[in-house]
Coordinates of C-alpha atoms in Angstrom, one line a residue:
X1103 CA 140.0 105.3 133.1
X1104 CA 136.2 106.0 133.5
X1105 CA 136.4 108.9 131.0
X1106 CA 138.2 106.7 128.5
X1107 CA 135.5 104.0 129.0
X1108 CA 132.7 106.6 128.4
X1109 CA 134.5 108.0 125.3
X1110 CA 134.9 104.5 123.9
X1111 CA 131.2 103.7 124.4
X1112 CA 130.1 106.9 122.8
X1113 CA 132.4 106.2 119.8
X1114 CA 131.0 102.7 119.6
X1115 CA 127.5 104.0 119.7
X1116 CA 128.2 106.6 117.0
X1117 CA 129.6 103.9 114.8
X1118 CA 126.6 101.8 115.3
X1119 CA 124.4 104.7 114.4
X1120 CA 126.4 105.4 111.3
X1121 CA 126.1 101.7 110.3
X1122 CA 122.4 101.7 110.9
X1123 CA 121.8 104.8 108.8
X1124 CA 123.8 103.3 106.0
X1125 CA 121.5 100.3 106.0
X1126 CA 118.5 102.7 105.8
X1127 CA 120.1 104.5 103.0
X1128 CA 120.6 101.3 101.1
X1129 CA 116.8 100.7 101.6
X1130 CA 117.4 97.5 103.6
X1131 CA 114.6 96.4 105.9
X1132 CA 115.2 96.5 109.6
X1133 CA 113.8 93.4 111.4
X1134 CA 112.8 93.0 115.1
X1135 CA 116.2 91.3 116.1
X1136 CA 118.3 93.8 114.4
X1137 CA 120.1 96.5 116.5
X1138 CA 118.3 99.9 116.2
X1139 CA 118.7 103.2 117.9
X1140 CA 116.4 103.7 120.9
X1141 CA 115.0 106.8 119.2
X1142 CA 114.1 104.7 116.1
X1143 CA 112.3 102.2 118.2
X1144 CA 110.3 104.8 120.2
X1145 CA 109.4 106.7 117.0
X1146 CA 108.0 103.5 115.5
X1147 CA 106.1 102.6 118.7
X1148 CA 104.5 106.1 118.7
X1149 CA 103.7 106.0 115.0
X1150 CA 102.4 102.4 114.8
X1151 CA 100.7 102.7 118.1
X1152 CA 98.7 105.7 116.9
X1153 CA 98.0 104.1 113.6
X1154 CA 96.6 100.9 115.4
X1155 CA 94.5 103.0 117.8
X1156 CA 93.1 104.9 114.9
X1157 CA 91.9 101.8 113.1
X1158 CA 90.2 100.7 116.4
X1159 CA 88.6 103.9 117.3
X1160 CA 87.7 104.5 113.6
X1161 CA 85.2 101.7 114.0
X1162 CA 83.1 103.7 116.4
X1163 CA 81.6 106.4 114.0
X1164 CA 80.9 103.8 111.5
X1165 CA 79.6 101.0 113.8
X1166 CA 77.0 103.6 114.8
X1167 CA 75.4 103.3 111.4
X1168 CA 75.4 99.6 110.8
X1169 CA 71.8 99.1 112.1
X1170 CA 70.6 102.2 110.4
X1171 CA 72.0 101.7 106.9
X1172 CA 69.3 102.2 104.2
X1173 CA 69.5 98.7 102.7
X1174 CA 70.6 95.1 103.6
X1175 CA 73.3 95.4 101.0
X1176 CA 74.6 98.6 102.6
X1177 CA 74.5 97.0 106.0
X1178 CA 76.6 94.0 104.9
X1179 CA 79.2 96.3 103.2
X1180 CA 79.5 98.6 106.2
X1181 CA 79.7 95.6 108.5
X1182 CA 82.5 94.0 106.4
X1183 CA 84.3 97.5 106.4
X1184 CA 84.2 97.8 110.1
X1185 CA 85.5 94.2 110.5
X1186 CA 88.4 95.1 108.2
X1187 CA 89.2 98.1 110.4
X1188 CA 89.4 95.8 113.5
X1189 CA 91.8 93.5 111.5
X1190 CA 93.9 96.4 110.5
X1191 CA 94.3 97.4 114.2
X1192 CA 95.3 93.8 115.1
X1193 CA 98.0 93.6 112.3
X1194 CA 99.4 97.0 113.6
X1195 CA 99.3 96.0 117.3
X1196 CA 101.2 92.8 116.3
X1197 CA 103.8 94.9 114.4
X1198 CA 104.3 97.2 117.4
X1199 CA 104.7 94.2 119.7
X1200 CA 107.9 93.2 117.7
X1201 CA 109.4 96.3 119.2
X1202 CA 109.0 95.2 122.8
X1203 CA 105.8 96.8 123.8
X1204 CA 102.7 94.9 124.6
X1205 CA 99.1 95.5 123.4
X1206 CA 98.0 96.0 126.9
X1207 CA 100.7 98.7 127.5
X1208 CA 99.5 100.5 124.3
X1209 CA 96.0 100.4 125.3
X1210 CA 96.8 101.8 128.8
X1211 CA 98.8 104.6 127.1
X1212 CA 95.8 105.4 124.9
X1213 CA 93.4 105.6 127.9
X1214 CA 95.6 107.8 130.0
X1215 CA 96.5 110.2 127.3
X1216 CA 100.2 109.2 126.5
X1217 CA 99.1 107.9 123.0
X1218 CA 96.8 109.5 120.4
X1219 CA 94.7 108.5 117.5
X1220 CA 93.8 110.4 114.3
X1221 CA 92.0 113.6 115.1
X1222 CA 89.3 112.9 112.5
X1223 CA 87.5 110.3 114.6
X1224 CA 86.6 113.0 117.1
X1225 CA 84.0 114.4 114.7
X1226 CA 80.4 113.0 114.8
X1227 CA 78.8 111.1 111.9
X1228 CA 75.4 112.7 111.8
X1229 CA 73.8 111.3 108.6
X1230 CA 74.1 108.4 106.3
X1231 CA 76.0 110.7 103.8
X1232 CA 78.6 110.9 106.5
X1233 CA 79.4 107.2 105.7
X1234 CA 80.2 108.3 102.2
X1235 CA 82.3 111.1 103.3
X1236 CA 84.3 109.0 105.7
X1237 CA 84.9 106.3 103.0
X1238 CA 85.8 108.8 100.3
X1239 CA 87.7 111.6 102.2
X1240 CA 88.9 109.9 105.5
X1241 CA 89.8 106.5 103.8
X1242 CA 91.2 108.4 100.8
X1243 CA 93.4 110.5 103.0
X1244 CA 94.5 107.4 104.9
X1245 CA 95.4 105.7 101.6
X1246 CA 97.4 108.7 100.6
X1247 CA 99.4 108.4 103.9
X1248 CA 99.7 104.6 103.9
X1249 CA 100.6 103.6 100.4
X1250 CA 104.2 105.0 100.8
X1251 CA 104.4 103.2 104.2
X1252 CA 104.7 99.9 102.2
X1253 CA 108.2 101.0 101.6
X1254 CA 109.0 102.1 105.1
X1255 CA 112.2 100.8 106.7
X1256 CA 110.9 98.7 109.3
X1257 CA 109.9 95.3 107.9
X1258 CA 106.8 94.2 110.0
X1259 CA 105.3 97.6 109.5
X1260 CA 105.9 97.7 105.8
X1261 CA 104.5 94.1 105.3
X1262 CA 101.4 94.9 107.4
X1263 CA 100.6 97.9 105.2
X1264 CA 100.5 95.8 102.0
X1265 CA 97.2 94.2 103.0
X1266 CA 95.9 97.1 104.8
X1267 CA 96.2 99.3 101.7
X1268 CA 94.5 96.8 99.5
X1269 CA 91.5 96.8 101.8
X1270 CA 91.4 100.5 102.3
X1271 CA 91.2 101.0 98.6
X1272 CA 87.9 99.2 98.6
X1273 CA 86.8 101.4 101.5
X1274 CA 87.5 104.4 99.6
X1275 CA 85.5 103.2 96.6
X1276 CA 82.6 102.2 98.8
X1277 CA 82.6 105.7 100.2
X1278 CA 82.6 107.3 96.8
X1279 CA 79.9 105.1 95.6
X1280 CA 77.6 106.3 98.5
X1281 CA 78.4 109.9 97.7
X1282 CA 77.6 109.3 94.0
X1283 CA 74.3 107.7 94.7
X1284 CA 73.4 110.6 97.1
X1285 CA 74.6 113.2 94.6
X1286 CA 72.6 111.8 91.8
X1287 CA 69.5 111.2 94.0
X1288 CA 66.8 113.6 95.2
X1289 CA 67.5 117.3 95.9
X1290 CA 67.4 116.4 99.7
X1291 CA 69.9 113.6 99.2
X1292 CA 72.3 115.8 97.2
X1293 CA 72.0 118.4 100.0
X1294 CA 72.9 115.7 102.5
X1295 CA 76.0 114.8 100.5
X1296 CA 77.1 118.5 100.2
X1297 CA 76.7 119.0 103.9
X1298 CA 78.8 115.9 104.7
X1299 CA 81.6 117.2 102.4
X1300 CA 81.4 120.6 104.0
X1301 CA 81.8 119.2 107.5
X1302 CA 84.6 116.5 106.7
X1303 CA 86.7 118.5 104.2
X1304 CA 89.0 120.4 106.6
X1305 CA 89.2 117.7 109.3
X1306 CA 90.3 115.4 106.3
X1307 CA 93.1 117.9 105.5
X1308 CA 94.1 117.8 109.2
X1309 CA 94.8 114.0 108.9
X1310 CA 98.2 114.6 107.3
X1311 CA 99.4 116.3 110.5
X1312 CA 100.6 119.9 111.0
X1313 CA 102.3 122.0 108.4
X1314 CA 105.9 121.0 107.7
X1315 CA 107.3 124.0 109.4
X1316 CA 105.5 123.0 112.7
X1317 CA 106.1 119.3 112.5
X1318 CA 108.6 118.2 115.1
X1319 CA 109.0 114.5 114.1
X1320 CA 109.2 114.7 110.2
X1321 CA 112.7 115.4 109.5
X1322 CA 114.2 112.5 111.7
X1323 CA 111.3 110.1 110.7
X1324 CA 112.1 110.8 107.0
X1325 CA 115.9 110.3 107.6
X1326 CA 115.1 106.8 109.0
X1327 CA 112.6 106.2 106.3
X1328 CA 109.8 105.5 108.8
X1329 CA 108.0 108.3 107.0
X1330 CA 108.4 108.6 103.2
X1331 CA 106.8 112.1 102.4
X1332 CA 106.2 115.3 104.3
X1333 CA 102.8 116.3 105.6
X1334 CA 102.4 119.0 103.1
X1335 CA 103.4 117.0 100.1
X1336 CA 100.8 114.4 101.0
X1337 CA 98.2 117.0 101.8
X1338 CA 98.7 118.6 98.3
X1339 CA 98.5 115.3 96.6
X1340 CA 95.2 114.6 98.4
X1341 CA 93.7 117.9 97.3
X1342 CA 94.9 117.5 93.7
X1343 CA 93.3 114.0 93.5
X1344 CA 90.1 114.8 95.3
X1345 CA 88.9 118.1 93.9
X1346 CA 88.3 116.6 90.4
X1347 CA 86.3 113.8 92.1
X1348 CA 84.1 116.4 93.8
X1349 CA 83.5 118.1 90.5
X1350 CA 82.6 114.8 88.9
X1351 CA 80.1 114.3 91.7
X1352 CA 78.6 117.8 91.2
X1353 CA 79.6 118.8 94.8
X1354 CA 81.5 121.9 95.8
X1355 CA 84.6 121.9 98.0
X1356 CA 83.9 124.2 100.9
X1357 CA 86.9 126.5 100.1
X1358 CA 86.3 129.8 98.4
X1359 CA 90.0 130.3 97.7
X1360 CA 90.4 126.9 96.0
X1361 CA 91.7 127.3 92.4
X1362 CA 94.0 125.6 90.0
X1363 CA 97.5 127.2 89.7
X1364 CA 98.8 126.8 86.1
X1365 CA 102.3 127.7 87.2
X1366 CA 102.7 125.1 89.9
X1367 CA 100.5 122.6 88.3
X1368 CA 98.6 122.2 91.6
X1369 CA 95.5 123.5 93.4
X1370 CA 96.0 126.4 95.7
X1371 CA 93.8 125.9 98.8
X1372 CA 93.1 127.3 102.2
X1373 CA 95.0 125.7 105.1
X1374 CA 93.0 124.0 107.9
X1375 CA 92.4 125.8 111.2
X1376 CA 95.4 124.6 113.1
X1377 CA 94.1 125.9 116.3
X1378 CA 91.0 123.7 116.0
X1379 CA 93.4 120.8 115.1
X1380 CA 95.5 121.4 118.3
X1381 CA 92.3 121.8 120.4
X1382 CA 91.0 118.4 119.2
X1383 CA 94.3 116.8 119.8
X1384 CA 94.3 118.1 123.4
X1385 CA 90.9 116.3 123.9
X1386 CA 88.5 119.1 123.3
X1387 CA 86.9 117.8 120.1
X1388 CA 83.2 117.1 119.7
X1389 CA 83.6 113.4 120.4
X1390 CA 86.9 113.0 122.3
X1391 CA 85.4 112.1 125.6
X1392 CA 82.8 109.7 124.0
X1393 CA 85.6 107.8 122.0
X1394 CA 87.9 107.4 125.0
X1395 CA 84.9 106.3 127.2
X1396 CA 83.9 103.7 124.6
X1397 CA 87.4 102.3 124.4
X1398 CA 87.7 102.3 128.3
X1399 CA 84.4 100.4 128.5
X1400 CA 85.5 97.8 126.0
X1401 CA 88.7 97.4 127.8
X1402 CA 87.0 96.9 131.2
X1403 CA 84.3 94.7 129.8
X1404 CA 87.0 92.5 128.3
X1405 CA 89.0 92.0 131.4
X1406 CA 87.5 88.6 132.1
X1407 CA 88.4 87.4 128.6
X1408 CA 92.0 88.4 129.0
X1409 CA 92.2 86.9 132.5
X1410 CA 90.7 83.6 131.1
X1411 CA 93.1 83.4 128.3
X1412 CA 96.1 84.0 130.7
X1413 CA 94.9 81.4 133.0
X1414 CA 94.5 79.0 130.1
X1415 CA 98.0 79.7 128.9
X1416 CA 99.5 79.3 132.3
X1417 CA 97.6 75.9 132.7
X1418 CA 99.1 74.6 129.4
X1419 CA 102.6 75.8 130.4
X1420 CA 102.3 74.1 133.7
X1421 CA 101.0 70.8 131.9
X1422 CA 104.1 70.9 129.5
X1423 CA 106.6 71.4 132.4
X1424 CA 105.0 68.5 134.4
X1425 CA 105.2 66.2 131.2
X1426 CA 108.9 66.8 130.9

């Protein structure tokens, strides 16, 4: 009897999975109250959580330059950009919360190492030109990743990405504008712009994740349409788009093997150092410790605010109950 029950439940689960995949294949949006496989939910939590953490941690290397921007206009633009990134993090945390995980849980998972953020934010921003490189390269790579996510299968995530992508496009243009001004400036300024490109080029290529042959999540994520393109597809598209921009600026991409391939219609380029990527992911990058410490301090310093909000909510709830 027990064996028959187990077999029946397994068949039902298989049928649910099949029906779910058919919805995905029809390009229907999955909404929070819909049934979904546990693997789908966990994959979304991992991806959206990492995305949200990246937006929040990504404020740190840029916020460092707000008071040191060269003009009042540049300060205002950078301040607005950092504010946008905070908003992006909030949109994404809200999307993840529809999957049954709280913002507090995700933050705790970040601080204890169970969740990650983009490896690019573990590199320092040493000069003002780095603000240009971050906007042009880092936000450019982010846009390449995120525009397809407007078509992702999970409704709240797809809808959050619409506004995020619009704002990220302005961030990328702001970065390119900084690089253009630097490249057209004095010899020292152009040298500074080239140095920023030299340092951020390969870390930007790493933002798309490991090579397809080493990516453990891609196949299932693409079947579920959580992810729309492979890592290598997006990396190639980024290189093809960015190299002509560097040439326009009069800057040199730091890759001696970079060349246009007439047969493929794409640029051939050197793969990033994946051992460096894995080392940074494991917490050994130039700024890993500083970034996590900053997030931990913010979390600890904000405890009184969270406690006050919870107490206020409880007081209002009690008042409503008493009035009934």
